[in-house]
Each structure stands twice: as C-alpha cells, then as structure tokens.
Amino acid sequence: MTWDWNYVADVLPALLDGLRITVIATLLGSLVALVLGLVFAVLMRGPAPVRVVVRALVEFVRSTPLLVQVFFLFFVLPQFGVTLGALVVGVIALGLHYAAYNSEVYRAGIEAVPRGQWEAATALSLPRSRVWTGVVLPQAIPRVLPALGNNVISMFKETPLLIGIGVLDIVGQAREAGNTTFRYVEVYTIAGLLFLVLSYPAALLVRRLERRVVGT
Amino acid sequence: MSDLSTWFQVLLLGLPATLIATVGGIALTVVLSFVAGLALLSPSRTVRVVSRIYVEGLRGTSEVVQLFWIFFALPVLVGFQIVPIWAGVLVLGLNHGAYGAEIVRGAVQSVPRAQYEGALALSLSPAQRMRRVILPQAVVEMLPPAGNLFIQLLKSTALLSFVFVQDVTRQAHDVLIPAFNPYVFPILLLTLAFYLVLSLLITAGMRALERVAGRRLGRVAVGVG
Amino acid sequence: MIVFEGVEKRFGDNVVLSDLDFTVASGEHVTLIGPSGSGKTTILRLLMCLEAVSDGVIRVGGRPLSHMEKGGRLVPADEKHSREVRKHIGMVFQQFNLFPNMTVRGNLVEAPTRVLGLSRDEADARAVELLDLVGLAEKIDEHPSRLSGGQQQRVAIARALAMRPDVLLLDEVTSALDPELVAGVLKLLREIGETTDITILCVTHEMGFARDFSHRVMMFDGGRIVEDAPPEELFTAPREPRTQEFLRAVLGR
C-alpha cells in the first residue's frame, strides 16, 4: 500500500517538469545574486553614506525570512504598478536575498587581497576602475568561488518556498499530485531524492574546488 | 494608526508559534549537532558512516521537502499525525543539526593538537580529554557560526506556515493580507520587522555568550563586529 | 624637485612626522636612515599619496602634491589631482607587490598602456628593454610566483621605471630578500643611479649602499631630521649623538 510504482510513473513527468522550473529559478537567481552581490561588495568600500545604506540593506535582507521577502515583492510590487509573473518575482527575491550573502563572500575575498596590491596599483596611478578590474577582483574572485558555489547550492534547496506564490517547481508539482491523489509518500520521497541527486555531487565538486583554492 | 495597532496585535498572535519553533528548533539543533558532530569524529567507522549519511542526507535535500515529508508522508507510514508545530520543530532541528554537526566537527578539529597531546600526557581518559580539555576550547570557536545557524533557523520557521502552523508569517499572509489588501506594503514591512528584532535578539545573545566563553579561556574581547 | 614645507603627519594622537622642512634637488639621491618607527617610510608614502598629510605642503616639480590650487588658495588635493602628480613618481616596495594575476610582461605594460596611453607595442618594447636592463629578459612570460625574491624585486624596479618617473621612491627594497640576493638588486640600483637623472629617495638599512649611492643622507629620529649631511661626512664624522648611537648600533662598532 505504501509505495506504488505505477503512480510514480504517472507523476514523474510532472515532477521532472517541476525540476526544470527549480533549475531555471536557481540559475537565473544565482546570476542576479552573483552580479548584485559584487555591486554591493564594491559599494561597501565606497563613501560613507553609500556604505552605510548598503550595509544596512544587506543586514536587513540577511536577518529576515526569504519567504516573507518573496511575499513582500509579490504583493507590494503590483501596488507600484509593477506586475510580474510569480517565477520572475521569485528569481528577483532569490537573487536579492543571496546577493546579500554573496556580498559578504566577495567582501572577505577583497579584504584578503594584500594592502600592498592596492598600494602598488595606486603607485602606478592606475585609475580606480582598473584597480578593481585589473588587480583586485582577479585575485579576490578565484579565492571565493567555492563559497559562491555553496550559495548557489543553498539557493537551489531554497527555491521550493516559491510555492508560496504559486510557482510549480518540484515541490509545487509534488504537492499538486499529492493533493489530488492523497498519496504523499512517493511524491515527496522522489522530490527529496531529486534534490539530493543534484545537490550532493555539486557539493562534492565545490569541496574539491575548495581544496584546490586552498592549495594554491 | 488604529490599523497599525490591529496589524501588530494580529502578528503578535503568531509570535508564540514562531518562538516555540525557534527555541525548540535551536534546542534540538544543539543536541543533534553535538551528537552527530562528535560521531563524525568517532574512532568507529560505522558510527562515522551513519553520522555522515545523516549530515549529507539532510544537507542535500530541501528543507521544504523535509517538512512536507514529515508532515504528509510520515503519517501514512507510521499511522498517526504529528501536531504541526512539533513536526516543524523536528524538521528545523534535524535540518540545522546536520549543519551544526559540521560546525562542531570543525571546531573540535581546530583545537591545536598539542592540547590533545597534553591531555594524553596527563593520562586523561578519552571522555575526560574531550569534556575537560577539547570541548571547552572548541565551544568558543563554535559560537560565531552557531549564531548564524540559529538566525537561519529563525528564518526557516516561516516555512512552517506551509503546514498550517499559525506563526507570524501565516498571520500576515492568511489574516492580514486578505483583510487589508491595500496596505500590504506596511503590513509586510511590519512582519519583516518582527523577524529583524528576533534576529537582533539572537545576535545579542550569542555575542554575550561569546564574551563569557572567551573570558573563560582568558581571551581578551576582540573588537565588536 | 621635492619640497616639504612644515609637513606634519599624525595617526590619531600619534605624531609620526612633525614640522618637516627639506628639499631634494633634481637628480639628487637622498637616503633616509634611522631607527624603525622614525617616520622614514611615511615620507615615501606621503610622496606617493598613499597617505594624506595632516599639515603643511609637499611640492614636487614646483606643483603642490598634497594640495591643489583653487581660486588662488591651496586646498587638499582630490583624487584626480593626486593621480596626475603621481604619474611622475614611481615606487618600489619592500614586499615587491607584483600583481600575481599577471605575467611579468603584464605587470610592466599595465600602467604604461592604461595610464600613459602607450600603444601595446610601445609598452611592450619598453618592457623588453627594461627587463633586459634588469637582466630578466628571458622571464618576460613567467608568472611572478615562479621568480625568486631578488628577481621579483628587479621586475618591480623595472615596473616602476616603465612609467619613466622623474622621482623614484625605494622603500626598504632589499629588506625582504635573502642575503645572497641583496647584492644583485643593489648593483642594479647603482647602475640606474649612474645612468639616469632620476631623483631618488631611498629608505634602507644597507649602510654600505647608502654611503656610496647617495649624495645626501638624512638621519631621522622621532619624526624629525636629526642630521642631514653628505654620506662621507655623516658616516665618518657624525655630529649628532643620536646619529653616532644609531650608527654604532647598526654598524656594530
């Protein structure tokens, strides 16, 4: 009674379609988070007012639940005339949330670049933008790739909360199926396994990268 | 203004559930972190493997899936339904305990080998070495990452609204938003503020603990922040 | 060429340099000696605009460096002004500070192309010529991490020269080197001193080098110039007791 393979065969296509949505949300969300996080990190080294505002925003985003932030964007944006699909809102929310985390990662990487590098670049009169793009970031970013990778994996595992605004990801599809058939064991077990099958190898990959970065 | 006070009171009704989930979740997390973390360092291969499976299994799957699995699938298998809030505490503890296990393991391994050898030279038993020498030093290292973990856990309690726990998030989403739709902006801002305050409380508590633990080891307080 | 007028540098309450007045003529080689913490390195860092003066004015080539003229008055320099005057000053650091994400060639062509606007070919030709001068022509496509400390420092010297500076600042350039590598770097610096007319300010603990390289030696202590004299005079017959003490300590006699 507990495990029905025929049922599994029936729901698998829907679950895989949900997986597609989960992966899309993760990839796009990570793209936003990687770019925006870097912007935050650079601004955090800017002049005082900018620094303080960005710092406060990052702390706020990191201290409050992603789910409530998702609701916030989903319900509030339309009131300002911005109507976006649930998946787009989800990508923005994931991106913003993880940008806050990534900014800390980048910051640590930037701070690990020795002061002498800044000074040498300054002594050569390199323009500020070139100091960043030519000297500091090329040294900072390779070091933090593992940590950024971990954040991508974390985001992947957090995308299911987008079901709160109706996104049909893996868990959304599993819930739909479960609610129609009242059979939950199969769908949620498979959903869990799908996450494990993707995230565990990814985590191993990141750990290997970590060892290589430490080794250099 | 009266609206604001209404919203506040409605959200306040969700606070007990959020607090129970947070405190219960943290308690379970601490227990599981130590059990699984020390098990990861066990001389017995079997113990290590079992612990490793727990850690990787829970870290490798999504928390939402774990929650739904325990809430919807487990009752089918065991034959009875768990009260939502306790299912929530269970998932929060199991999930964050897996992350905490790595914190414990890392902190224990970061204690200099000389300390271990010193304890060995004094003929302390393995349990004594761990309890009297290694752990007191390791705990200091655990506190900062544990603070982050507890804040993650607090934020995860919002997920319990998916399984009918009447927490702060559910109060906002199910009660306030339908009733006061034009005011979603201030309502959700207020909701976020609830969590922000709780996060700050956790941070303040952990800072205090860090100071106490640091002083015990005779370390001078390092600059705040 | 370089003029310090009543320059003071404070870090918080800590006065590192106080009421400093001196000039360095064009083409002159001046060595700064003194106990560590006496403010020698700070002078170089002020000249490179890595630190801002707390008081007073620094001029280089007649132009204020720390300040700029605005409506007939001197106001603290902004980033643009600093960068403009900095172009004419080169610096070599104790820890080399080569960019590890670039090859030797990359380190040498970076600033000439980006700052002076040289074409890639011109900058490349300049790099080849300078690496030849420092005896590392064959290392042009190596990464800095594959070079010895002495080689890295010679590349750093070439990198500073690639900007064709009027002033070269040498900040304890041999302090981080293994003893057997020091001589090669000092020989190179002597060569540069003899064959160019660059104004050189040098902080060093190599007293032998200070003696035969410089036209003038300034002894620093407690943020002030204790003694300022030609090397033959300062090293053989120092007038000030602080200088005598210091030389006794470092020369062991």
PDB file of C-alpha atoms in Angstrom, chain C:
ATOM      1  CA  MET C   1      62.399  68.968  -7.237  1.00  0.00           C
ATOM      2  CA  ILE C   2      60.825  67.873  -3.937  1.00  0.00           C
ATOM      3  CA  VAL C   3      59.948  70.391  -1.243  1.00  0.00           C
ATOM      4  CA  PHE C   4      58.490  69.652   2.208  1.00  0.00           C
ATOM      5  CA  GLU C   5      57.125  72.749   3.935  1.00  0.00           C
ATOM      6  CA  GLY C   6      56.150  72.335   7.565  1.00  0.00           C
ATOM      7  CA  VAL C   7      54.806  68.856   6.906  1.00  0.00           C
ATOM      8  CA  GLU C   8      53.179  67.040   9.789  1.00  0.00           C
ATOM      9  CA  LYS C   9      51.648  63.560   9.819  1.00  0.00           C
ATOM     10  CA  ARG C  10      49.518  62.258  12.643  1.00  0.00           C
ATOM     11  CA  PHE C  11      47.715  58.949  13.031  1.00  0.00           C
ATOM     12  CA  GLY C  12      45.115  59.846  15.624  1.00  0.00           C
ATOM     13  CA  ASP C  13      47.077  61.282  18.536  1.00  0.00           C
ATOM     14  CA  ASN C  14      50.274  59.713  17.349  1.00  0.00           C
ATOM     15  CA  VAL C  15      52.556  62.263  15.677  1.00  0.00           C
ATOM     16  CA  VAL C  16      54.706  60.421  13.152  1.00  0.00           C
ATOM     17  CA  LEU C  17      56.303  63.418  11.450  1.00  0.00           C
ATOM     18  CA  SER C  18      56.402  66.886  12.861  1.00  0.00           C
ATOM     19  CA  ASP C  19      57.164  70.215  11.216  1.00  0.00           C
ATOM     20  CA  LEU C  20      59.301  68.747   8.496  1.00  0.00           C
ATOM     21  CA  ASP C  21      61.177  71.071   6.121  1.00  0.00           C
ATOM     22  CA  PHE C  22      63.590  69.857   3.496  1.00  0.00           C
ATOM     23  CA  THR C  23      64.216  69.957  -0.214  1.00  0.00           C
ATOM     24  CA  VAL C  24      65.624  67.458  -2.652  1.00  0.00           C
ATOM     25  CA  ALA C  25      67.235  68.775  -5.829  1.00  0.00           C
ATOM     26  CA  SER C  26      66.530  67.354  -9.243  1.00  0.00           C
ATOM     27  CA  GLY C  27      68.672  64.274  -9.905  1.00  0.00           C
ATOM     28  CA  GLU C  28      69.748  64.053  -6.304  1.00  0.00           C
ATOM     29  CA  HIS C  29      69.966  60.701  -4.489  1.00  0.00           C
ATOM     30  CA  VAL C  30      68.865  61.041  -0.899  1.00  0.00           C
ATOM     31  CA  THR C  31      68.887  58.199   1.598  1.00  0.00           C
ATOM     32  CA  LEU C  32      66.795  58.234   4.745  1.00  0.00           C
ATOM     33  CA  ILE C  33      68.195  56.294   7.682  1.00  0.00           C
ATOM     34  CA  GLY C  34      67.155  55.928  11.273  1.00  0.00           C
ATOM     35  CA  PRO C  35      65.565  53.524  13.722  1.00  0.00           C
ATOM     36  CA  SER C  36      62.339  51.814  12.690  1.00  0.00           C
ATOM     37  CA  GLY C  37      59.271  53.849  13.516  1.00  0.00           C
ATOM     38  CA  SER C  38      61.154  57.075  12.955  1.00  0.00           C
ATOM     39  CA  GLY C  39      58.886  58.077  10.079  1.00  0.00           C
ATOM     40  CA  LYS C  40      61.167  57.395   7.096  1.00  0.00           C
ATOM     41  CA  THR C  41      58.741  55.171   5.255  1.00  0.00           C
ATOM     42  CA  THR C  42      55.907  57.593   5.971  1.00  0.00           C
ATOM     43  CA  ILE C  43      57.753  60.235   3.946  1.00  0.00           C
ATOM     44  CA  LEU C  44      57.777  57.979   0.918  1.00  0.00           C
ATOM     45  CA  ARG C  45      54.123  57.076   1.438  1.00  0.00           C
ATOM     46  CA  LEU C  46      53.193  60.751   1.636  1.00  0.00           C
ATOM     47  CA  LEU C  47      55.036  61.424  -1.605  1.00  0.00           C
ATOM     48  CA  MET C  48      53.171  58.559  -3.260  1.00  0.00           C
ATOM     49  CA  CYS C  49      49.885  59.905  -1.873  1.00  0.00           C
ATOM     50  CA  LEU C  50      49.294  56.597  -0.084  1.00  0.00           C
ATOM     51  CA  GLU C  51      48.771  58.740   2.993  1.00  0.00           C
ATOM     52  CA  ALA C  52      47.500  62.297   3.245  1.00  0.00           C
ATOM     53  CA  VAL C  53      49.475  64.982   5.092  1.00  0.00           C
ATOM     54  CA  SER C  54      47.920  66.254   8.308  1.00  0.00           C
ATOM     55  CA  ASP C  55      49.521  69.672   7.961  1.00  0.00           C
ATOM     56  CA  GLY C  56      51.918  71.523   5.682  1.00  0.00           C
ATOM     57  CA  VAL C  57      52.519  71.252   1.947  1.00  0.00           C
ATOM     58  CA  ILE C  58      54.557  68.925  -0.257  1.00  0.00           C
ATOM     59  CA  ARG C  59      55.616  70.172  -3.699  1.00  0.00           C
ATOM     60  CA  VAL C  60      57.029  68.097  -6.496  1.00  0.00           C
ATOM     61  CA  GLY C  61      58.451  69.808  -9.573  1.00  0.00           C
ATOM     62  CA  GLY C  62      57.010  73.101  -8.355  1.00  0.00           C
ATOM     63  CA  ARG C  63      53.455  71.749  -8.127  1.00  0.00           C
ATOM     64  CA  PRO C  64      51.776  71.117  -4.822  1.00  0.00           C
ATOM     65  CA  LEU C  65      51.270  67.374  -4.373  1.00  0.00           C
ATOM     66  CA  SER C  66      49.266  67.209  -1.230  1.00  0.00           C
ATOM     67  CA  HIS C  67      47.179  70.204  -2.250  1.00  0.00           C
ATOM     68  CA  MET C  68      45.928  71.886  -5.365  1.00  0.00           C
ATOM     69  CA  GLU C  69      45.425  75.495  -6.237  1.00  0.00           C
ATOM     70  CA  LYS C  70      41.865  76.621  -6.404  1.00  0.00           C
ATOM     71  CA  GLY C  71      40.966  80.293  -6.655  1.00  0.00           C
ATOM     72  CA  GLY C  72      44.468  81.299  -5.559  1.00  0.00           C
ATOM     73  CA  ARG C  73      44.272  79.206  -2.401  1.00  0.00           C
ATOM     74  CA  LEU C  74      45.641  75.799  -1.599  1.00  0.00           C
ATOM     75  CA  VAL C  75      43.004  73.180  -0.850  1.00  0.00           C
ATOM     76  CA  PRO C  76      43.556  69.490  -0.116  1.00  0.00           C
ATOM     77  CA  ALA C  77      44.097  67.529  -3.296  1.00  0.00           C
ATOM     78  CA  ASP C  78      41.336  65.440  -4.783  1.00  0.00           C
ATOM     79  CA  GLU C  79      41.860  62.018  -6.329  1.00  0.00           C
ATOM     80  CA  LYS C  80      42.238  63.407  -9.861  1.00  0.00           C
ATOM     81  CA  HIS C  81      44.953  65.847  -8.878  1.00  0.00           C
ATOM     82  CA  SER C  82      46.791  63.199  -6.865  1.00  0.00           C
ATOM     83  CA  ARG C  83      46.728  60.827  -9.785  1.00  0.00           C
ATOM     84  CA  GLU C  84      48.068  63.480 -12.122  1.00  0.00           C
ATOM     85  CA  VAL C  85      51.105  64.332  -9.961  1.00  0.00           C
ATOM     86  CA  ARG C  86      51.618  60.711  -9.019  1.00  0.00           C
ATOM     87  CA  LYS C  87      52.232  59.804 -12.649  1.00  0.00           C
ATOM     88  CA  HIS C  88      55.683  61.306 -12.375  1.00  0.00           C
ATOM     89  CA  ILE C  89      56.610  59.344  -9.284  1.00  0.00           C
ATOM     90  CA  GLY C  90      57.481  55.665  -9.115  1.00  0.00           C
ATOM     91  CA  MET C  91      57.754  53.471  -6.062  1.00  0.00           C
ATOM     92  CA  VAL C  92      59.366  50.138  -5.284  1.00  0.00           C
ATOM     93  CA  PHE C  93      58.068  48.333  -2.208  1.00  0.00           C
ATOM     94  CA  GLN C  94      59.670  46.154   0.414  1.00  0.00           C
ATOM     95  CA  GLN C  95      57.354  43.255  -0.467  1.00  0.00           C
ATOM     96  CA  PHE C  96      57.615  43.848  -4.268  1.00  0.00           C
ATOM     97  CA  ASN C  97      53.797  43.895  -4.620  1.00  0.00           C
ATOM     98  CA  LEU C  98      53.861  42.452  -8.122  1.00  0.00           C
ATOM     99  CA  PHE C  99      50.399  41.593  -9.401  1.00  0.00           C
ATOM    100  CA  PRO C 100      50.175  37.802  -9.135  1.00  0.00           C
ATOM    101  CA  ASN C 101      47.308  37.638 -11.613  1.00  0.00           C
ATOM    102  CA  MET C 102      49.519  38.957 -14.414  1.00  0.00           C
ATOM    103  CA  THR C 103      52.711  37.738 -16.067  1.00  0.00           C
ATOM    104  CA  VAL C 104      55.903  39.754 -15.775  1.00  0.00           C
ATOM    105  CA  ARG C 105      55.015  41.378 -19.090  1.00  0.00           C
ATOM    106  CA  GLY C 106      51.520  42.160 -17.843  1.00  0.00           C
ATOM    107  CA  ASN C 107      52.944  43.860 -14.772  1.00  0.00           C
ATOM    108  CA  LEU C 108      55.197  46.020 -16.933  1.00  0.00           C
ATOM    109  CA  VAL C 109      52.738  47.077 -19.634  1.00  0.00           C
ATOM    110  CA  GLU C 110      49.688  47.570 -17.385  1.00  0.00           C
ATOM    111  CA  ALA C 111      50.304  51.138 -16.265  1.00  0.00           C
ATOM    112  CA  PRO C 112      52.057  52.478 -19.393  1.00  0.00           C
ATOM    113  CA  THR C 113      49.100  51.416 -21.551  1.00  0.00           C
ATOM    114  CA  ARG C 114      46.322  52.272 -19.089  1.00  0.00           C
ATOM    115  CA  VAL C 115      47.746  55.443 -17.593  1.00  0.00           C
ATOM    116  CA  LEU C 116      50.180  56.926 -20.106  1.00  0.00           C
ATOM    117  CA  GLY C 117      48.148  55.772 -23.086  1.00  0.00           C
ATOM    118  CA  LEU C 118      51.043  53.999 -24.804  1.00  0.00           C
ATOM    119  CA  SER C 119      50.138  51.565 -27.523  1.00  0.00           C
ATOM    120  CA  ARG C 120      50.534  47.903 -26.709  1.00  0.00           C
ATOM    121  CA  ASP C 121      53.595  47.686 -28.990  1.00  0.00           C
ATOM    122  CA  GLU C 122      55.317  50.701 -27.472  1.00  0.00           C
ATOM    123  CA  ALA C 123      54.683  49.441 -23.954  1.00  0.00           C
ATOM    124  CA  ASP C 124      55.892  46.009 -24.953  1.00  0.00           C
ATOM    125  CA  ALA C 125      59.096  47.386 -26.428  1.00  0.00           C
ATOM    126  CA  ARG C 126      59.651  49.353 -23.244  1.00  0.00           C
ATOM    127  CA  ALA C 127      59.071  46.230 -21.144  1.00  0.00           C
ATOM    128  CA  VAL C 128      61.572  44.219 -23.174  1.00  0.00           C
ATOM    129  CA  GLU C 129      64.159  46.963 -22.908  1.00  0.00           C
ATOM    130  CA  LEU C 130      63.737  47.325 -19.144  1.00  0.00           C
ATOM    131  CA  LEU C 131      63.768  43.595 -18.470  1.00  0.00           C
ATOM    132  CA  ASP C 132      66.995  43.497 -20.438  1.00  0.00           C
ATOM    133  CA  LEU C 133      68.356  46.216 -18.170  1.00  0.00           C
ATOM    134  CA  VAL C 134      67.418  44.280 -15.021  1.00  0.00           C
ATOM    135  CA  GLY C 135      68.762  41.068 -16.546  1.00  0.00           C
ATOM    136  CA  LEU C 136      65.486  39.167 -16.728  1.00  0.00           C
ATOM    137  CA  ALA C 137      64.668  39.317 -20.436  1.00  0.00           C
ATOM    138  CA  GLU C 138      64.044  35.588 -20.592  1.00  0.00           C
ATOM    139  CA  LYS C 139      61.436  35.749 -17.781  1.00  0.00           C
ATOM    140  CA  ILE C 140      59.046  38.042 -19.613  1.00  0.00           C
ATOM    141  CA  ASP C 141      56.237  35.496 -19.879  1.00  0.00           C
ATOM    142  CA  GLU C 142      56.701  33.923 -16.462  1.00  0.00           C
ATOM    143  CA  HIS C 143      54.347  34.442 -13.569  1.00  0.00           C
ATOM    144  CA  PRO C 144      55.828  36.413 -10.670  1.00  0.00           C
ATOM    145  CA  SER C 145      55.306  33.474  -8.308  1.00  0.00           C
ATOM    146  CA  ARG C 146      57.870  31.471 -10.318  1.00  0.00           C
ATOM    147  CA  LEU C 147      60.615  34.034  -9.699  1.00  0.00           C
ATOM    148  CA  SER C 148      62.950  34.300  -6.742  1.00  0.00           C
ATOM    149  CA  GLY C 149      62.565  37.247  -4.367  1.00  0.00           C
ATOM    150  CA  GLY C 150      65.516  39.022  -5.961  1.00  0.00           C
ATOM    151  CA  GLN C 151      64.096  38.512  -9.429  1.00  0.00           C
ATOM    152  CA  GLN C 152      60.676  39.723  -8.310  1.00  0.00           C
ATOM    153  CA  GLN C 153      62.201  42.848  -6.881  1.00  0.00           C
ATOM    154  CA  ARG C 154      64.104  43.518 -10.097  1.00  0.00           C
ATOM    155  CA  VAL C 155      60.862  43.173 -12.030  1.00  0.00           C
ATOM    156  CA  ALA C 156      59.232  45.592  -9.582  1.00  0.00           C
ATOM    157  CA  ILE C 157      62.034  48.079 -10.256  1.00  0.00           C
ATOM    158  CA  ALA C 158      61.520  47.666 -13.994  1.00  0.00           C
ATOM    159  CA  ARG C 159      57.771  48.162 -13.475  1.00  0.00           C
ATOM    160  CA  ALA C 160      58.378  51.459 -11.710  1.00  0.00           C
ATOM    161  CA  LEU C 161      60.835  52.606 -14.398  1.00  0.00           C
ATOM    162  CA  ALA C 162      58.383  51.732 -17.171  1.00  0.00           C
ATOM    163  CA  MET C 163      56.440  54.830 -16.175  1.00  0.00           C
ATOM    164  CA  ARG C 164      59.550  56.960 -16.875  1.00  0.00           C
ATOM    165  CA  PRO C 165      59.240  58.637 -13.491  1.00  0.00           C
ATOM    166  CA  ASP C 166      61.052  61.837 -12.538  1.00  0.00           C
ATOM    167  CA  VAL C 167      61.205  60.636  -8.960  1.00  0.00           C
ATOM    168  CA  LEU C 168      61.803  57.092  -7.747  1.00  0.00           C
ATOM    169  CA  LEU C 169      60.979  56.039  -4.190  1.00  0.00           C
ATOM    170  CA  LEU C 170      62.722  52.947  -2.821  1.00  0.00           C
ATOM    171  CA  ASP C 171      61.136  51.621   0.362  1.00  0.00           C
ATOM    172  CA  GLU C 172      63.489  49.134   2.026  1.00  0.00           C
ATOM    173  CA  VAL C 173      63.692  47.277  -1.245  1.00  0.00           C
ATOM    174  CA  THR C 174      66.186  44.678  -0.023  1.00  0.00           C
ATOM    175  CA  SER C 175      64.751  44.052   3.452  1.00  0.00           C
ATOM    176  CA  ALA C 176      62.589  41.118   2.379  1.00  0.00           C
ATOM    177  CA  LEU C 177      65.330  39.425   0.359  1.00  0.00           C
ATOM    178  CA  ASP C 178      67.556  36.510   1.257  1.00  0.00           C
ATOM    179  CA  PRO C 179      71.064  37.853   1.975  1.00  0.00           C
ATOM    180  CA  GLU C 180      72.626  36.328  -1.144  1.00  0.00           C
ATOM    181  CA  LEU C 181      70.110  38.124  -3.387  1.00  0.00           C
ATOM    182  CA  VAL C 182      70.677  41.578  -1.935  1.00  0.00           C
ATOM    183  CA  ALA C 183      73.876  42.360  -3.815  1.00  0.00           C
ATOM    184  CA  GLY C 184      72.305  41.851  -7.238  1.00  0.00           C
ATOM    185  CA  VAL C 185      69.470  44.261  -6.531  1.00  0.00           C
ATOM    186  CA  LEU C 186      71.809  46.897  -5.078  1.00  0.00           C
ATOM    187  CA  LYS C 187      74.113  46.605  -8.085  1.00  0.00           C
ATOM    188  CA  LEU C 188      71.144  47.224 -10.341  1.00  0.00           C
ATOM    189  CA  LEU C 189      70.133  50.289  -8.351  1.00  0.00           C
ATOM    190  CA  ARG C 190      73.657  51.694  -8.562  1.00  0.00           C
ATOM    191  CA  GLU C 191      73.539  51.196 -12.302  1.00  0.00           C
ATOM    192  CA  ILE C 192      70.250  53.029 -12.539  1.00  0.00           C
ATOM    193  CA  GLY C 193      71.611  55.798 -10.345  1.00  0.00           C
ATOM    194  CA  GLU C 194      74.620  56.236 -12.606  1.00  0.00           C
ATOM    195  CA  THR C 195      72.901  56.021 -15.970  1.00  0.00           C
ATOM    196  CA  THR C 196      69.762  58.109 -15.366  1.00  0.00           C
ATOM    197  CA  ASP C 197      68.993  61.502 -13.915  1.00  0.00           C
ATOM    198  CA  ILE C 198      66.029  60.303 -11.848  1.00  0.00           C
ATOM    199  CA  THR C 199      65.653  61.885  -8.429  1.00  0.00           C
ATOM    200  CA  ILE C 200      65.821  59.026  -5.941  1.00  0.00           C
ATOM    201  CA  LEU C 201      64.607  58.871  -2.353  1.00  0.00           C
ATOM    202  CA  CYS C 202      65.627  55.720  -0.614  1.00  0.00           C
ATOM    203  CA  VAL C 203      64.880  54.185   2.757  1.00  0.00           C
ATOM    204  CA  THR C 204      67.347  51.428   3.560  1.00  0.00           C
ATOM    205  CA  HIS C 205      69.211  49.580   6.266  1.00  0.00           C
ATOM    206  CA  GLU C 206      72.125  48.840   3.925  1.00  0.00           C
ATOM    207  CA  MET C 207      74.600  51.405   5.198  1.00  0.00           C
ATOM    208  CA  GLY C 208      77.284  50.490   2.677  1.00  0.00           C
ATOM    209  CA  PHE C 209      74.857  51.149  -0.141  1.00  0.00           C
ATOM    210  CA  ALA C 210      73.632  54.364   1.453  1.00  0.00           C
ATOM    211  CA  ARG C 211      77.197  55.522   1.652  1.00  0.00           C
ATOM    212  CA  ASP C 212      78.264  55.049  -1.947  1.00  0.00           C
ATOM    213  CA  PHE C 213      74.905  55.591  -3.624  1.00  0.00           C
ATOM    214  CA  SER C 214      73.627  58.799  -2.109  1.00  0.00           C
ATOM    215  CA  HIS C 215      74.560  62.412  -2.453  1.00  0.00           C
ATOM    216  CA  ARG C 216      72.967  63.147   0.873  1.00  0.00           C
ATOM    217  CA  VAL C 217      71.915  61.146   3.896  1.00  0.00           C
ATOM    218  CA  MET C 218      69.214  62.226   6.312  1.00  0.00           C
ATOM    219  CA  MET C 219      69.124  60.735   9.777  1.00  0.00           C
ATOM    220  CA  PHE C 220      65.608  60.506  11.215  1.00  0.00           C
ATOM    221  CA  ASP C 221      64.509  60.012  14.747  1.00  0.00           C
ATOM    222  CA  GLY C 222      61.148  60.572  16.379  1.00  0.00           C
ATOM    223  CA  GLY C 223      59.640  62.116  13.263  1.00  0.00           C
ATOM    224  CA  ARG C 224      62.354  64.767  12.876  1.00  0.00           C
ATOM    225  CA  ILE C 225      65.507  65.148  10.845  1.00  0.00           C
ATOM    226  CA  VAL C 226      68.346  64.804  13.316  1.00  0.00           C
ATOM    227  CA  GLU C 227      71.170  65.255  10.845  1.00  0.00           C
ATOM    228  CA  ASP C 228      71.379  65.988   7.133  1.00  0.00           C
ATOM    229  CA  ALA C 229      74.817  65.662   5.530  1.00  0.00           C
ATOM    230  CA  PRO C 230      76.776  64.135   2.640  1.00  0.00           C
ATOM    231  CA  PRO C 231      77.443  60.439   3.320  1.00  0.00           C
ATOM    232  CA  GLU C 232      81.211  60.706   3.706  1.00  0.00           C
ATOM    233  CA  GLU C 233      80.631  63.242   6.474  1.00  0.00           C
ATOM    234  CA  LEU C 234      77.681  61.581   8.168  1.00  0.00           C
ATOM    235  CA  PHE C 235      79.201  58.120   8.233  1.00  0.00           C
ATOM    236  CA  THR C 236      82.737  59.089   9.216  1.00  0.00           C
ATOM    237  CA  ALA C 237      82.171  62.065  11.495  1.00  0.00           C
ATOM    238  CA  PRO C 238      78.552  62.267  12.610  1.00  0.00           C
ATOM    239  CA  ARG C 239      77.888  65.390  14.631  1.00  0.00           C
ATOM    240  CA  GLU C 240      74.752  64.417  16.481  1.00  0.00           C
ATOM    241  CA  PRO C 241      74.877  61.975  19.411  1.00  0.00           C
ATOM    242  CA  ARG C 242      71.686  60.227  18.138  1.00  0.00           C
ATOM    243  CA  THR C 243      73.379  59.575  14.790  1.00  0.00           C
ATOM    244  CA  GLN C 244      76.525  58.281  16.467  1.00  0.00           C
ATOM    245  CA  GLU C 245      74.462  55.969  18.638  1.00  0.00           C
ATOM    246  CA  PHE C 246      72.424  54.688  15.706  1.00  0.00           C
ATOM    247  CA  LEU C 247      75.468  54.045  13.525  1.00  0.00           C
ATOM    248  CA  ARG C 248      77.226  52.287  16.365  1.00  0.00           C
ATOM    249  CA  ALA C 249      74.219  50.025  16.752  1.00  0.00           C
ATOM    250  CA  VAL C 250      73.759  49.154  13.064  1.00  0.00           C
ATOM    251  CA  LEU C 251      77.403  49.002  12.095  1.00  0.00           C
ATOM    252  CA  GLY C 252      78.396  47.210  15.274  1.00  0.00           C
ATOM    253  CA  ARG C 253      81.351  49.418  16.092  1.00  0.00           C
TER     254      ARG C 253
END
